[in-house]
Tab-separated table of C-alpha atoms in Angstrom:
chain	number	residue	atom	x	y	z
A	1	MET	CA	-2.842	-2.191	32.601
A	2	GLN	CA	-2.457	1.509	33.298
A	3	ARG	CA	-4.016	3.847	30.748
A	4	ARG	CA	-3.470	7.578	30.329
A	5	ASP	CA	-5.183	9.990	27.900
A	6	TYR	CA	-4.068	13.568	27.309
A	7	LEU	CA	-3.828	16.346	24.728
A	8	LEU	CA	-0.670	17.962	23.349
A	9	THR	CA	-0.342	20.905	20.985
A	10	LEU	CA	2.006	19.939	18.157
A	11	SER	CA	2.433	21.625	14.775
A	12	ALA	CA	-0.260	24.174	15.776
A	13	LEU	CA	-2.878	21.403	16.219
A	14	ASN	CA	-4.160	19.657	19.333
A	15	PHE	CA	-3.404	15.932	19.361
A	16	HIS	CA	-5.042	13.248	21.466
A	17	ILE	CA	-2.538	10.769	22.903
A	18	THR	CA	-3.291	7.462	24.624
A	19	GLU	CA	-0.715	5.537	26.631
A	20	TRP	CA	-0.839	2.071	28.123
A	21	GLY	CA	1.610	0.346	30.458
A	22	ASP	CA	4.471	1.472	32.632
A	23	PRO	CA	5.157	5.230	32.299
A	24	GLN	CA	8.840	4.406	32.912
A	25	GLY	CA	8.903	1.474	30.482
A	26	PHE	CA	10.633	1.353	27.110
A	27	PRO	CA	8.533	3.379	24.638
A	28	LEU	CA	6.663	1.777	21.748
A	29	LEU	CA	5.121	4.394	19.448
A	30	LEU	CA	2.046	3.190	17.505
A	31	LEU	CA	0.744	4.763	14.271
A	32	HIS	CA	-2.677	3.891	12.832
A	33	GLY	CA	-3.902	3.807	9.235
A	34	ILE	CA	-5.690	6.296	6.993
A	35	ARG	CA	-9.090	6.179	8.728
A	36	GLY	CA	-7.853	4.796	12.020
A	37	TYR	CA	-7.289	6.140	15.535
A	38	GLY	CA	-4.890	5.417	18.380
A	39	GLU	CA	-7.341	3.256	20.303
A	40	THR	CA	-7.146	0.621	17.545
A	41	PHE	CA	-3.950	-0.613	19.239
A	42	GLY	CA	-5.535	-1.007	22.679
A	43	ASP	CA	-5.869	-4.772	22.305
A	44	LEU	CA	-2.260	-5.144	21.161
A	45	ALA	CA	-1.026	-3.092	24.129
A	46	GLN	CA	-2.865	-5.456	26.486
A	47	ARG	CA	-1.172	-8.475	24.882
A	48	LEU	CA	2.393	-7.184	25.209
A	49	PRO	CA	4.551	-8.213	28.187
A	50	PRO	CA	5.197	-5.790	31.054
A	51	GLY	CA	7.946	-3.250	30.598
A	52	TYR	CA	6.590	-1.262	27.653
A	53	ARG	CA	5.192	2.244	27.523
A	54	CYS	CA	2.809	2.037	24.557
A	55	ILE	CA	2.087	5.462	23.042
A	56	ALA	CA	-0.587	5.921	20.363
A	57	LEU	CA	-1.697	9.214	18.870
A	58	ASP	CA	-4.767	10.065	16.868
A	59	GLN	CA	-2.985	11.434	13.811
A	60	ARG	CA	-4.117	14.769	12.440
A	61	GLY	CA	-7.708	14.774	11.243
A	62	ARG	CA	-8.623	11.601	13.130
A	63	GLY	CA	-10.137	10.582	16.438
A	64	GLN	CA	-10.017	13.334	19.043
A	65	SER	CA	-7.166	15.235	17.369
A	66	ASP	CA	-7.763	18.472	15.471
A	67	TRP	CA	-8.626	18.526	11.805
A	68	ASP	CA	-6.320	20.451	9.490
A	69	ALA	CA	-8.215	23.362	7.949
A	70	GLY	CA	-5.953	23.199	4.899
A	71	ALA	CA	-6.381	19.411	4.463
A	72	ASN	CA	-2.634	18.975	4.888
A	73	TYR	CA	-2.771	15.187	5.053
A	74	TYR	CA	0.557	14.178	3.524
A	75	THR	CA	3.469	12.095	4.752
A	76	ASP	CA	5.717	15.084	5.400
A	77	ALA	CA	3.076	16.619	7.693
A	78	TYR	CA	2.525	13.358	9.594
A	79	VAL	CA	6.272	12.892	10.050
A	80	ALA	CA	6.639	16.477	11.290
A	81	ASP	CA	3.914	15.716	13.858
A	82	MET	CA	5.873	12.648	14.975
A	83	GLU	CA	9.052	14.668	15.289
A	84	ALA	CA	7.231	17.203	17.449
A	85	LEU	CA	5.716	14.444	19.610
A	86	VAL	CA	9.068	12.713	20.146
A	87	ALA	CA	10.647	16.024	21.126
A	88	ARG	CA	7.787	16.950	23.477
A	89	LEU	CA	7.887	13.556	25.231
A	90	ASN	CA	11.705	13.652	25.275
A	91	LEU	CA	11.967	10.137	23.838
A	92	ARG	CA	15.650	9.299	23.501
A	93	GLN	CA	15.020	5.977	21.714
A	94	PHE	CA	11.946	3.874	21.087
A	95	ASP	CA	10.413	1.049	19.076
A	96	LEU	CA	8.026	2.067	16.301
A	97	LEU	CA	5.028	0.247	14.797
A	98	GLY	CA	2.848	1.546	11.975
A	99	HIS	CA	-0.120	0.132	10.105
A	100	SER	CA	-0.796	1.010	6.440
A	101	MET	CA	-0.527	4.823	6.211
A	102	GLY	CA	1.076	4.729	9.648
A	103	GLY	CA	3.589	2.244	8.269
A	104	ILE	CA	4.541	4.675	5.507
A	105	ASN	CA	5.007	7.428	8.080
A	106	ALA	CA	7.038	5.085	10.282
A	107	ILE	CA	9.398	4.092	7.458
A	108	VAL	CA	10.086	7.710	6.529
A	109	TYR	CA	10.598	8.755	10.147
A	110	ALA	CA	12.939	5.834	10.897
A	111	ALA	CA	15.004	6.531	7.765
A	112	ARG	CA	15.399	10.171	8.773
A	113	HIS	CA	16.140	9.484	12.439
A	114	PRO	CA	18.181	6.271	12.643
A	115	ALA	CA	19.429	6.965	16.165
A	116	LYS	CA	15.884	7.258	17.516
A	117	VAL	CA	14.289	4.005	16.332
A	118	ARG	CA	15.591	0.820	17.967
A	119	ARG	CA	13.227	-1.564	16.176
A	120	LEU	CA	10.668	-0.984	13.423
A	121	ILE	CA	7.510	-3.020	12.741
A	122	ILE	CA	5.513	-2.348	9.583
A	123	GLU	CA	2.005	-3.796	9.401
A	124	ASP	CA	0.918	-4.295	5.793
A	125	ALA	CA	2.577	-1.380	4.022
A	126	GLY	CA	5.316	-1.100	1.425
A	127	PRO	CA	6.496	0.485	-1.839
A	128	GLY	CA	3.792	0.789	-4.462
A	129	ALA	CA	1.027	-0.398	-2.139
A	130	PHE	CA	-0.247	3.136	-1.557
A	131	GLU	CA	-0.439	3.915	-5.270
A	132	ASN	CA	-0.928	0.774	-7.328
A	133	SER	CA	-2.205	-2.168	-5.294
A	134	PRO	CA	-5.754	-3.542	-5.462
A	135	GLY	CA	-6.042	-2.442	-1.846
A	136	ALA	CA	-5.216	1.144	-2.810
A	137	THR	CA	-7.964	1.000	-5.432
A	138	ARG	CA	-10.349	-0.374	-2.797
A	139	ILE	CA	-9.484	2.391	-0.346
A	140	ARG	CA	-9.999	5.086	-2.969
A	141	ARG	CA	-13.350	3.550	-3.888
A	142	GLU	CA	-14.379	3.374	-0.234
A	143	LEU	CA	-13.431	7.011	0.351
A	144	ALA	CA	-15.367	8.100	-2.720
A	145	THR	CA	-18.527	6.179	-1.796
A	146	THR	CA	-18.605	6.400	2.023
A	147	PRO	CA	-21.689	8.269	3.297
A	148	SER	CA	-21.011	11.379	5.351
A	149	HIS	CA	-24.024	10.755	7.617
A	150	PHE	CA	-25.976	7.815	9.061
A	151	ALA	CA	-29.549	8.119	10.275
A	152	SER	CA	-29.030	5.502	13.010
A	153	TRP	CA	-26.401	3.383	14.710
A	154	ASP	CA	-27.874	0.294	13.065
A	155	GLU	CA	-27.396	1.886	9.638
A	156	ALA	CA	-23.755	2.663	10.462
A	157	SER	CA	-23.256	-0.880	11.764
A	158	ALA	CA	-24.629	-2.367	8.548
A	159	PHE	CA	-22.254	-0.169	6.530
A	160	MET	CA	-19.247	-1.227	8.616
A	161	ARG	CA	-20.304	-4.886	8.415
A	162	ALA	CA	-20.253	-4.707	4.613
A	163	LEU	CA	-16.984	-2.750	4.624
A	164	ARG	CA	-15.109	-5.047	7.036
A	165	PRO	CA	-16.722	-8.493	6.755
A	166	SER	CA	-13.628	-10.345	7.947
A	167	VAL	CA	-13.340	-8.744	11.399
A	168	THR	CA	-15.419	-9.649	14.431
A	169	GLU	CA	-18.585	-7.749	15.304
A	170	GLU	CA	-16.868	-6.647	18.516
A	171	ALA	CA	-14.028	-5.109	16.494
A	172	ARG	CA	-16.493	-3.429	14.121
A	173	GLN	CA	-18.412	-1.896	17.018
A	174	GLN	CA	-15.180	-0.701	18.613
A	175	ARG	CA	-14.298	0.986	15.337
A	176	LEU	CA	-17.667	2.699	15.144
A	177	HIS	CA	-17.454	3.979	18.721
A	178	ASN	CA	-14.108	5.564	17.898
A	179	MET	CA	-14.960	6.777	14.393
A	180	LEU	CA	-18.469	8.217	14.796
A	181	LYS	CA	-19.960	11.115	16.743
A	182	PRO	CA	-23.524	12.448	17.059
A	183	ALA	CA	-24.450	14.789	14.226
A	184	ALA	CA	-26.054	18.166	14.897
A	185	GLN	CA	-29.044	17.239	12.706
A	186	GLY	CA	-29.476	13.864	14.399
A	187	GLY	CA	-27.954	10.503	13.597
A	188	TYR	CA	-24.186	10.143	13.323
A	189	THR	CA	-21.298	11.499	11.308
A	190	TRP	CA	-17.599	10.685	11.110
A	191	ARG	CA	-15.204	11.790	13.825
A	192	TYR	CA	-12.410	11.991	11.238
A	193	ASP	CA	-12.074	14.621	8.492
A	194	HIS	CA	-13.668	12.534	5.772
A	195	VAL	CA	-13.874	15.359	3.227
A	196	GLY	CA	-10.313	16.612	3.700
A	197	ILE	CA	-8.695	13.171	3.869
A	198	SER	CA	-10.689	11.955	0.859
A	199	SER	CA	-9.746	14.964	-1.244
A	200	THR	CA	-6.053	14.512	-0.460
A	201	ARG	CA	-6.186	10.782	-1.205
A	202	LEU	CA	-8.330	10.994	-4.345
A	203	SER	CA	-6.681	14.073	-5.893
A	204	PRO	CA	-3.203	14.214	-4.339
A	205	ASP	CA	-0.419	16.668	-4.975
A	206	LEU	CA	1.874	14.173	-6.701
A	207	SER	CA	4.959	16.145	-5.691
A	208	ARG	CA	4.191	15.216	-2.069
A	209	VAL	CA	3.555	11.499	-2.618
A	210	VAL	CA	6.535	9.655	-1.162
A	211	ASP	CA	8.611	7.061	-3.000
A	212	LEU	CA	9.295	4.616	-0.189
A	213	ARG	CA	12.151	2.729	-1.829
A	214	PRO	CA	14.969	5.189	-0.960
A	215	HIS	CA	13.668	5.374	2.615
A	216	ILE	CA	13.551	1.576	2.889
A	217	MET	CA	17.117	1.368	1.624
A	218	ALA	CA	18.171	3.938	4.249
A	219	LEU	CA	16.747	2.051	7.243
A	220	MET	CA	19.449	1.261	9.803
A	221	CYS	CA	17.385	-0.592	12.431
A	222	PRO	CA	16.151	-4.183	12.482
A	223	THR	CA	12.780	-4.114	10.733
A	224	LEU	CA	9.905	-6.587	10.619
A	225	VAL	CA	7.306	-6.348	7.848
A	226	VAL	CA	4.091	-8.207	8.695
A	227	ARG	CA	1.590	-8.860	5.923
A	228	GLY	CA	-1.799	-10.529	5.933
A	229	GLU	CA	-2.022	-13.669	3.825
A	230	ARG	CA	-5.233	-12.332	2.232
A	231	SER	CA	-4.040	-8.726	2.017
A	232	ASP	CA	-4.982	-6.822	-1.127
A	233	TYR	CA	-2.609	-4.010	-0.149
A	234	LEU	CA	0.841	-5.483	0.473
A	235	SER	CA	1.546	-8.391	-1.859
A	236	ALA	CA	4.063	-11.153	-1.204
A	237	GLU	CA	6.094	-9.795	-4.127
A	238	MET	CA	6.243	-6.327	-2.558
A	239	ALA	CA	7.343	-7.788	0.763
A	240	ALA	CA	10.080	-9.744	-1.028
A	241	GLU	CA	11.203	-6.554	-2.769
A	242	MET	CA	11.549	-4.876	0.621
A	243	ARG	CA	13.865	-7.675	1.767
A	244	GLN	CA	15.935	-7.209	-1.369
A	245	LEU	CA	16.166	-3.462	-0.803
A	246	ASN	CA	17.465	-3.820	2.750
A	247	ALA	CA	19.034	-6.868	4.392
A	248	ARG	CA	17.878	-5.648	7.815
A	249	ILE	CA	14.270	-6.413	6.871
A	250	LEU	CA	12.529	-9.614	7.930
A	251	THR	CA	9.036	-10.530	6.776
A	252	SER	CA	6.232	-12.515	8.368
A	253	THR	CA	2.886	-13.545	6.880
A	254	ILE	CA	-0.140	-14.057	9.128
A	255	ALA	CA	-2.556	-16.747	7.915
A	256	ASP	CA	-6.237	-15.924	7.442
A	257	ALA	CA	-5.665	-12.181	7.771
A	258	GLY	CA	-6.285	-9.319	5.380
A	259	HIS	CA	-5.012	-5.743	5.462
A	260	TYR	CA	-6.186	-5.180	9.059
A	261	ILE	CA	-4.051	-7.874	10.641
A	262	HIS	CA	-4.371	-6.607	14.206
A	263	ASP	CA	-8.169	-6.852	13.850
A	264	ASP	CA	-8.355	-10.091	11.844
A	265	GLN	CA	-5.848	-12.111	13.877
A	266	PRO	CA	-5.060	-10.138	17.056
A	267	GLU	CA	-3.259	-12.892	18.953
A	268	ALA	CA	-1.192	-14.088	15.986
A	269	PHE	CA	-0.177	-10.489	15.251
A	270	ALA	CA	0.682	-9.844	18.892
A	271	GLU	CA	2.787	-13.006	18.982
A	272	VAL	CA	5.031	-11.983	16.079
A	273	VAL	CA	5.371	-8.515	17.625
A	274	ARG	CA	6.277	-10.024	21.024
A	275	GLN	CA	8.854	-12.327	19.454
A	276	PHE	CA	10.463	-9.530	17.471
A	277	LEU	CA	10.670	-7.193	20.460
A	278	ALA	CA	11.921	-9.953	22.752
A	279	GLN	CA	14.686	-10.717	20.262
A	280	GLU	CA	15.753	-7.090	20.503
A	281	GLN	CA	15.818	-7.284	24.293
A	282	HIS	CA	18.034	-10.382	24.094
A	283	GLU	CA	20.348	-8.744	21.579
A	284	THR	CA	20.600	-5.635	23.744
A	285	VAL	CA	21.725	-7.745	26.694
A	286	GLU	CA	24.384	-9.424	24.552
A	287	GLU	CA	25.650	-6.187	23.034
A	288	ASN	CA	25.659	-4.283	26.315
A	289	PRO	CA	26.658	-6.759	29.061
């Protein structure tokens, strides 16, 4: 599968973008989670059928994108970055997939721009999950206790193994290669803005924390919410509430998966994504003969 990496200046920051697939294919924009990076969707892109242009960005403060000197890591800033990216790439319409924090950003963007998003896929995110779920408590604890430096790769690997015991060692190592960089004093440090992101998450400006419910109610596109059966972040009750808020929402639960569904069960996750997108293709043919 073709792969392309490039940088774009958006919102006064440089962003790293990765694309897979046909440059002329139908766009699928992919948004990672709070400590993620665009490359996390590389496996999913390989599992999708031909005809898609998969576009993943390292969101501000992550991966190879610039850090925000003012620690402006809030939903409105992420959505503004998306708006700038869509305008720069001249995307008339596209499918949108977001995991966790990326799912929050995707919901808000899709609610604001109904003509842009053809289909929306939310991986393990929903109302209340960011603030009140056991997973939110876990993430805050992890941010507060994560070391800023590792003396060796083995030390970092042991930390990631304890942090993500359910994913494969291959997936853990892929995460480390994308999340760590050599430190000036030796050893390794995080490639993402750990201090800035942690401060925003642990002591947020509450006026900028988004209530997702009005945005969910405003969604106009077919939407699939995928949750992990063992997720501590998006509960079955929250997923059911999302269906009640908007009849356009379907839900799917992936067995033996936690919050990181695309890592825990990559083929099962890819299959529900393929089915949902294929259904849209079929509907498009029927609606536009």
